[in-house]
Amino acid sequence: MDENTFNLLLNLVGYHLQKQNTVMRQAISAEERLIATLRFLATGRSYEDLKYFTCIAAQTLGQLIPETCQVIYNVLKEKYMKFPTTKQEWIETAQGFKYRCQMINCGGALDGKHIRTERPALSGAQYYNYKNFYSIVLMALVNSNYEFVYVDVGK
């Protein structure tokens, strides 16, 4: 990600990420939160590895990275993930697939990905998949212009 894109994203989400300083300690800045989250998303490194890059404790990273992802999603979803809601929008989506892919009556392309995780405590086999590892499932729906219109990550 180039610096301009990072700054644009920081301007959009920074207000929601900024926490208040206390008498006991300085809060982790919105910029540091975003950097740690983007590094995690780009590399897939563990929190233990990231703590050396960010100088933030692994346990703290485990709290702030999901929080930051949720903020990014909440702020950007209306602009960048517009799910068709009207009949006309669905017709336009289907026409896009018809002209681009020669697929009639297609409302979107859906795919999923198993995201490897460690076994959650007290979960039994709930997160164990057919590929023989623990995971959550990321599902995404895109339109004919390769734009995400819906994303769901299992809990």
mmCIF file of C-alpha atoms in Angstrom:
data_model
loop_
_atom_site.group_PDB
_atom_site.id
_atom_site.type_symbol
_atom_site.label_atom_id
_atom_site.label_comp_id
_atom_site.label_asym_id
_atom_site.label_seq_id
_atom_site.Cartn_x
_atom_site.Cartn_y
_atom_site.Cartn_z
ATOM 1 C CA MET A 1 0.000 0.000 0.000
ATOM 2 C CA ASP A 2 1.449 3.364 -0.935
ATOM 3 C CA GLU A 3 1.607 6.285 1.483
ATOM 4 C CA ASN A 4 -1.260 8.223 -0.124
ATOM 5 C CA THR A 5 -3.613 5.242 0.116
ATOM 6 C CA PHE A 6 -2.593 4.651 3.731
ATOM 7 C CA ASN A 7 -3.239 8.297 4.603
ATOM 8 C CA LEU A 8 -6.623 8.215 2.867
ATOM 9 C CA LEU A 9 -7.618 5.115 4.833
ATOM 10 C CA LEU A 10 -6.306 6.648 8.060
ATOM 11 C CA ASN A 11 -8.354 9.803 7.434
ATOM 12 C CA LEU A 12 -11.478 7.697 6.935
ATOM 13 C CA VAL A 13 -11.092 5.429 9.968
ATOM 14 C CA GLY A 14 -8.745 7.320 12.298
ATOM 15 C CA TYR A 15 -11.460 9.057 14.305
ATOM 16 C CA HIS A 16 -13.091 5.706 15.105
ATOM 17 C CA LEU A 17 -9.776 4.078 16.077
ATOM 18 C CA GLN A 18 -8.446 6.788 18.377
ATOM 19 C CA LYS A 19 -8.694 5.937 22.060
ATOM 20 C CA GLN A 20 -8.373 8.296 24.988
ATOM 21 C CA ASN A 21 -5.152 8.578 26.994
ATOM 22 C CA THR A 22 -5.414 7.737 30.683
ATOM 23 C CA VAL A 23 -3.437 8.731 33.738
ATOM 24 C CA MET A 24 -1.812 5.299 33.669
ATOM 25 C CA ARG A 25 -0.696 5.167 30.021
ATOM 26 C CA GLN A 26 -0.738 6.656 26.562
ATOM 27 C CA ALA A 27 -3.292 5.103 24.222
ATOM 28 C CA ILE A 28 -2.093 3.323 21.088
ATOM 29 C CA SER A 29 -2.562 5.822 18.272
ATOM 30 C CA ALA A 30 -4.941 5.275 15.371
ATOM 31 C CA GLU A 31 -1.937 5.227 13.036
ATOM 32 C CA GLU A 32 -0.201 2.475 15.035
ATOM 33 C CA ARG A 33 -3.430 0.451 15.176
ATOM 34 C CA LEU A 34 -3.888 0.702 11.422
ATOM 35 C CA ILE A 35 -0.246 -0.161 10.695
ATOM 36 C CA ALA A 36 -0.395 -3.256 12.925
ATOM 37 C CA THR A 37 -3.668 -4.398 11.354
ATOM 38 C CA LEU A 38 -2.503 -3.892 7.780
ATOM 39 C CA ARG A 39 0.764 -5.707 8.523
ATOM 40 C CA PHE A 40 -1.202 -8.609 10.004
ATOM 41 C CA LEU A 41 -3.572 -8.758 7.019
ATOM 42 C CA ALA A 42 -0.748 -8.478 4.472
ATOM 43 C CA THR A 43 1.598 -11.041 6.011
ATOM 44 C CA GLY A 44 -0.602 -13.413 8.004
ATOM 45 C CA ARG A 45 2.041 -13.429 10.739
ATOM 46 C CA SER A 46 1.092 -14.423 14.265
ATOM 47 C CA TYR A 47 0.535 -11.863 16.990
ATOM 48 C CA GLU A 48 3.694 -13.185 18.644
ATOM 49 C CA ASP A 49 5.720 -12.316 15.517
ATOM 50 C CA LEU A 50 3.992 -8.963 15.061
ATOM 51 C CA LYS A 51 4.771 -7.823 18.590
ATOM 52 C CA TYR A 52 8.432 -7.401 17.590
ATOM 53 C CA PHE A 53 7.545 -5.295 14.540
ATOM 54 C CA THR A 54 4.962 -3.133 16.316
ATOM 55 C CA CYS A 55 6.275 -3.033 19.906
ATOM 56 C CA ILE A 56 2.727 -3.865 21.023
ATOM 57 C CA ALA A 57 2.034 -6.882 23.247
ATOM 58 C CA ALA A 58 0.586 -9.943 21.506
ATOM 59 C CA GLN A 59 -2.466 -9.944 23.787
ATOM 60 C CA THR A 60 -3.143 -6.299 22.933
ATOM 61 C CA LEU A 61 -2.743 -7.047 19.222
ATOM 62 C CA GLY A 62 -5.317 -9.810 19.655
ATOM 63 C CA GLN A 63 -7.800 -7.178 20.808
ATOM 64 C CA LEU A 64 -6.976 -4.229 18.574
ATOM 65 C CA ILE A 65 -6.644 -6.034 15.215
ATOM 66 C CA PRO A 66 -10.220 -7.418 15.227
ATOM 67 C CA GLU A 67 -11.486 -4.036 16.489
ATOM 68 C CA THR A 68 -9.654 -2.244 13.682
ATOM 69 C CA CYS A 69 -10.944 -4.671 11.049
ATOM 70 C CA GLN A 70 -14.491 -4.075 12.284
ATOM 71 C CA VAL A 71 -14.007 -0.294 12.082
ATOM 72 C CA ILE A 72 -12.584 -0.520 8.548
ATOM 73 C CA TYR A 73 -15.531 -2.660 7.484
ATOM 74 C CA ASN A 74 -18.140 -0.403 9.108
ATOM 75 C CA VAL A 75 -16.681 2.764 7.591
ATOM 76 C CA LEU A 76 -16.060 1.447 4.070
ATOM 77 C CA LYS A 77 -18.913 -1.009 3.497
ATOM 78 C CA GLU A 78 -21.501 1.505 2.267
ATOM 79 C CA LYS A 79 -19.165 3.008 -0.305
ATOM 80 C CA TYR A 80 -17.266 -0.068 -1.474
ATOM 81 C CA MET A 81 -19.574 -3.033 -0.812
ATOM 82 C CA LYS A 82 -22.956 -2.079 -2.198
ATOM 83 C CA PHE A 83 -25.180 -5.141 -2.126
ATOM 84 C CA PRO A 84 -27.988 -4.972 -4.718
ATOM 85 C CA THR A 85 -31.272 -4.233 -2.951
ATOM 86 C CA THR A 86 -33.653 -3.152 -5.694
ATOM 87 C CA LYS A 87 -35.008 -5.089 -8.637
ATOM 88 C CA GLN A 88 -33.202 -2.730 -11.028
ATOM 89 C CA GLU A 89 -29.832 -3.283 -9.310
ATOM 90 C CA TRP A 90 -30.268 -7.065 -9.584
ATOM 91 C CA ILE A 91 -31.153 -6.725 -13.275
ATOM 92 C CA GLU A 92 -28.036 -4.599 -13.862
ATOM 93 C CA THR A 93 -25.903 -7.173 -12.051
ATOM 94 C CA ALA A 94 -27.343 -9.999 -14.156
ATOM 95 C CA GLN A 95 -26.801 -7.994 -17.349
ATOM 96 C CA GLY A 96 -23.176 -7.435 -16.378
ATOM 97 C CA PHE A 97 -22.613 -11.188 -16.079
ATOM 98 C CA LYS A 98 -24.499 -11.801 -19.321
ATOM 99 C CA TYR A 99 -22.307 -9.410 -21.324
ATOM 100 C CA ARG A 100 -18.990 -10.036 -19.606
ATOM 101 C CA CYS A 101 -19.193 -13.777 -18.936
ATOM 102 C CA GLN A 102 -22.032 -15.017 -21.160
ATOM 103 C CA MET A 103 -23.866 -16.250 -18.047
ATOM 104 C CA ILE A 104 -27.563 -15.478 -17.948
ATOM 105 C CA ASN A 105 -29.492 -14.791 -14.731
ATOM 106 C CA CYS A 106 -26.328 -14.721 -12.620
ATOM 107 C CA GLY A 107 -26.589 -12.535 -9.528
ATOM 108 C CA GLY A 108 -22.972 -12.842 -8.413
ATOM 109 C CA ALA A 109 -19.916 -15.047 -8.137
ATOM 110 C CA LEU A 110 -19.542 -16.650 -4.712
ATOM 111 C CA ASP A 111 -16.495 -18.384 -3.297
ATOM 112 C CA GLY A 112 -15.137 -19.376 0.058
ATOM 113 C CA LYS A 113 -11.748 -19.809 1.686
ATOM 114 C CA HIS A 114 -10.754 -21.658 4.834
ATOM 115 C CA ILE A 115 -8.684 -19.321 7.012
ATOM 116 C CA ARG A 116 -6.393 -21.467 9.172
ATOM 117 C CA THR A 117 -6.647 -20.798 12.908
ATOM 118 C CA GLU A 118 -5.568 -22.413 16.117
ATOM 119 C CA ARG A 119 -8.205 -24.502 17.846
ATOM 120 C CA PRO A 120 -10.425 -22.184 19.899
ATOM 121 C CA ALA A 121 -10.739 -23.171 23.544
ATOM 122 C CA LEU A 122 -13.697 -25.428 24.373
ATOM 123 C CA SER A 123 -14.756 -25.658 20.715
ATOM 124 C CA GLY A 124 -14.360 -29.403 20.272
ATOM 125 C CA ALA A 125 -14.511 -30.228 16.570
ATOM 126 C CA GLN A 126 -16.673 -27.225 15.681
ATOM 127 C CA TYR A 127 -13.905 -25.441 13.742
ATOM 128 C CA TYR A 128 -12.216 -28.573 12.384
ATOM 129 C CA ASN A 129 -12.711 -28.861 8.619
ATOM 130 C CA TYR A 130 -12.540 -31.579 5.977
ATOM 131 C CA LYS A 131 -9.002 -30.450 5.080
ATOM 132 C CA ASN A 132 -7.872 -31.659 8.525
ATOM 133 C CA PHE A 133 -7.112 -28.335 10.195
ATOM 134 C CA TYR A 134 -8.964 -25.750 12.279
ATOM 135 C CA SER A 135 -10.342 -22.807 10.349
ATOM 136 C CA ILE A 136 -13.035 -20.216 9.920
ATOM 137 C CA VAL A 137 -14.659 -19.763 6.532
ATOM 138 C CA LEU A 138 -14.474 -16.524 4.582
ATOM 139 C CA MET A 139 -17.261 -16.225 1.995
ATOM 140 C CA ALA A 140 -17.286 -13.447 -0.598
ATOM 141 C CA LEU A 141 -19.709 -12.424 -3.330
ATOM 142 C CA VAL A 142 -18.533 -10.281 -6.255
ATOM 143 C CA ASN A 143 -20.324 -8.688 -9.178
ATOM 144 C CA SER A 144 -19.325 -8.857 -12.841
ATOM 145 C CA ASN A 145 -16.915 -5.931 -12.370
ATOM 146 C CA TYR A 146 -14.921 -7.905 -9.759
ATOM 147 C CA GLU A 147 -16.240 -5.656 -6.984
ATOM 148 C CA PHE A 148 -17.047 -7.174 -3.606
ATOM 149 C CA VAL A 149 -20.712 -6.793 -2.748
ATOM 150 C CA TYR A 150 -20.817 -9.054 0.317
ATOM 151 C CA VAL A 151 -18.291 -10.652 2.657
ATOM 152 C CA ASP A 152 -18.883 -12.911 5.642
ATOM 153 C CA VAL A 153 -16.272 -14.346 7.970
ATOM 154 C CA GLY A 154 -17.433 -17.172 10.215
ATOM 155 C CA LYS A 155 -17.332 -16.713 13.959
#
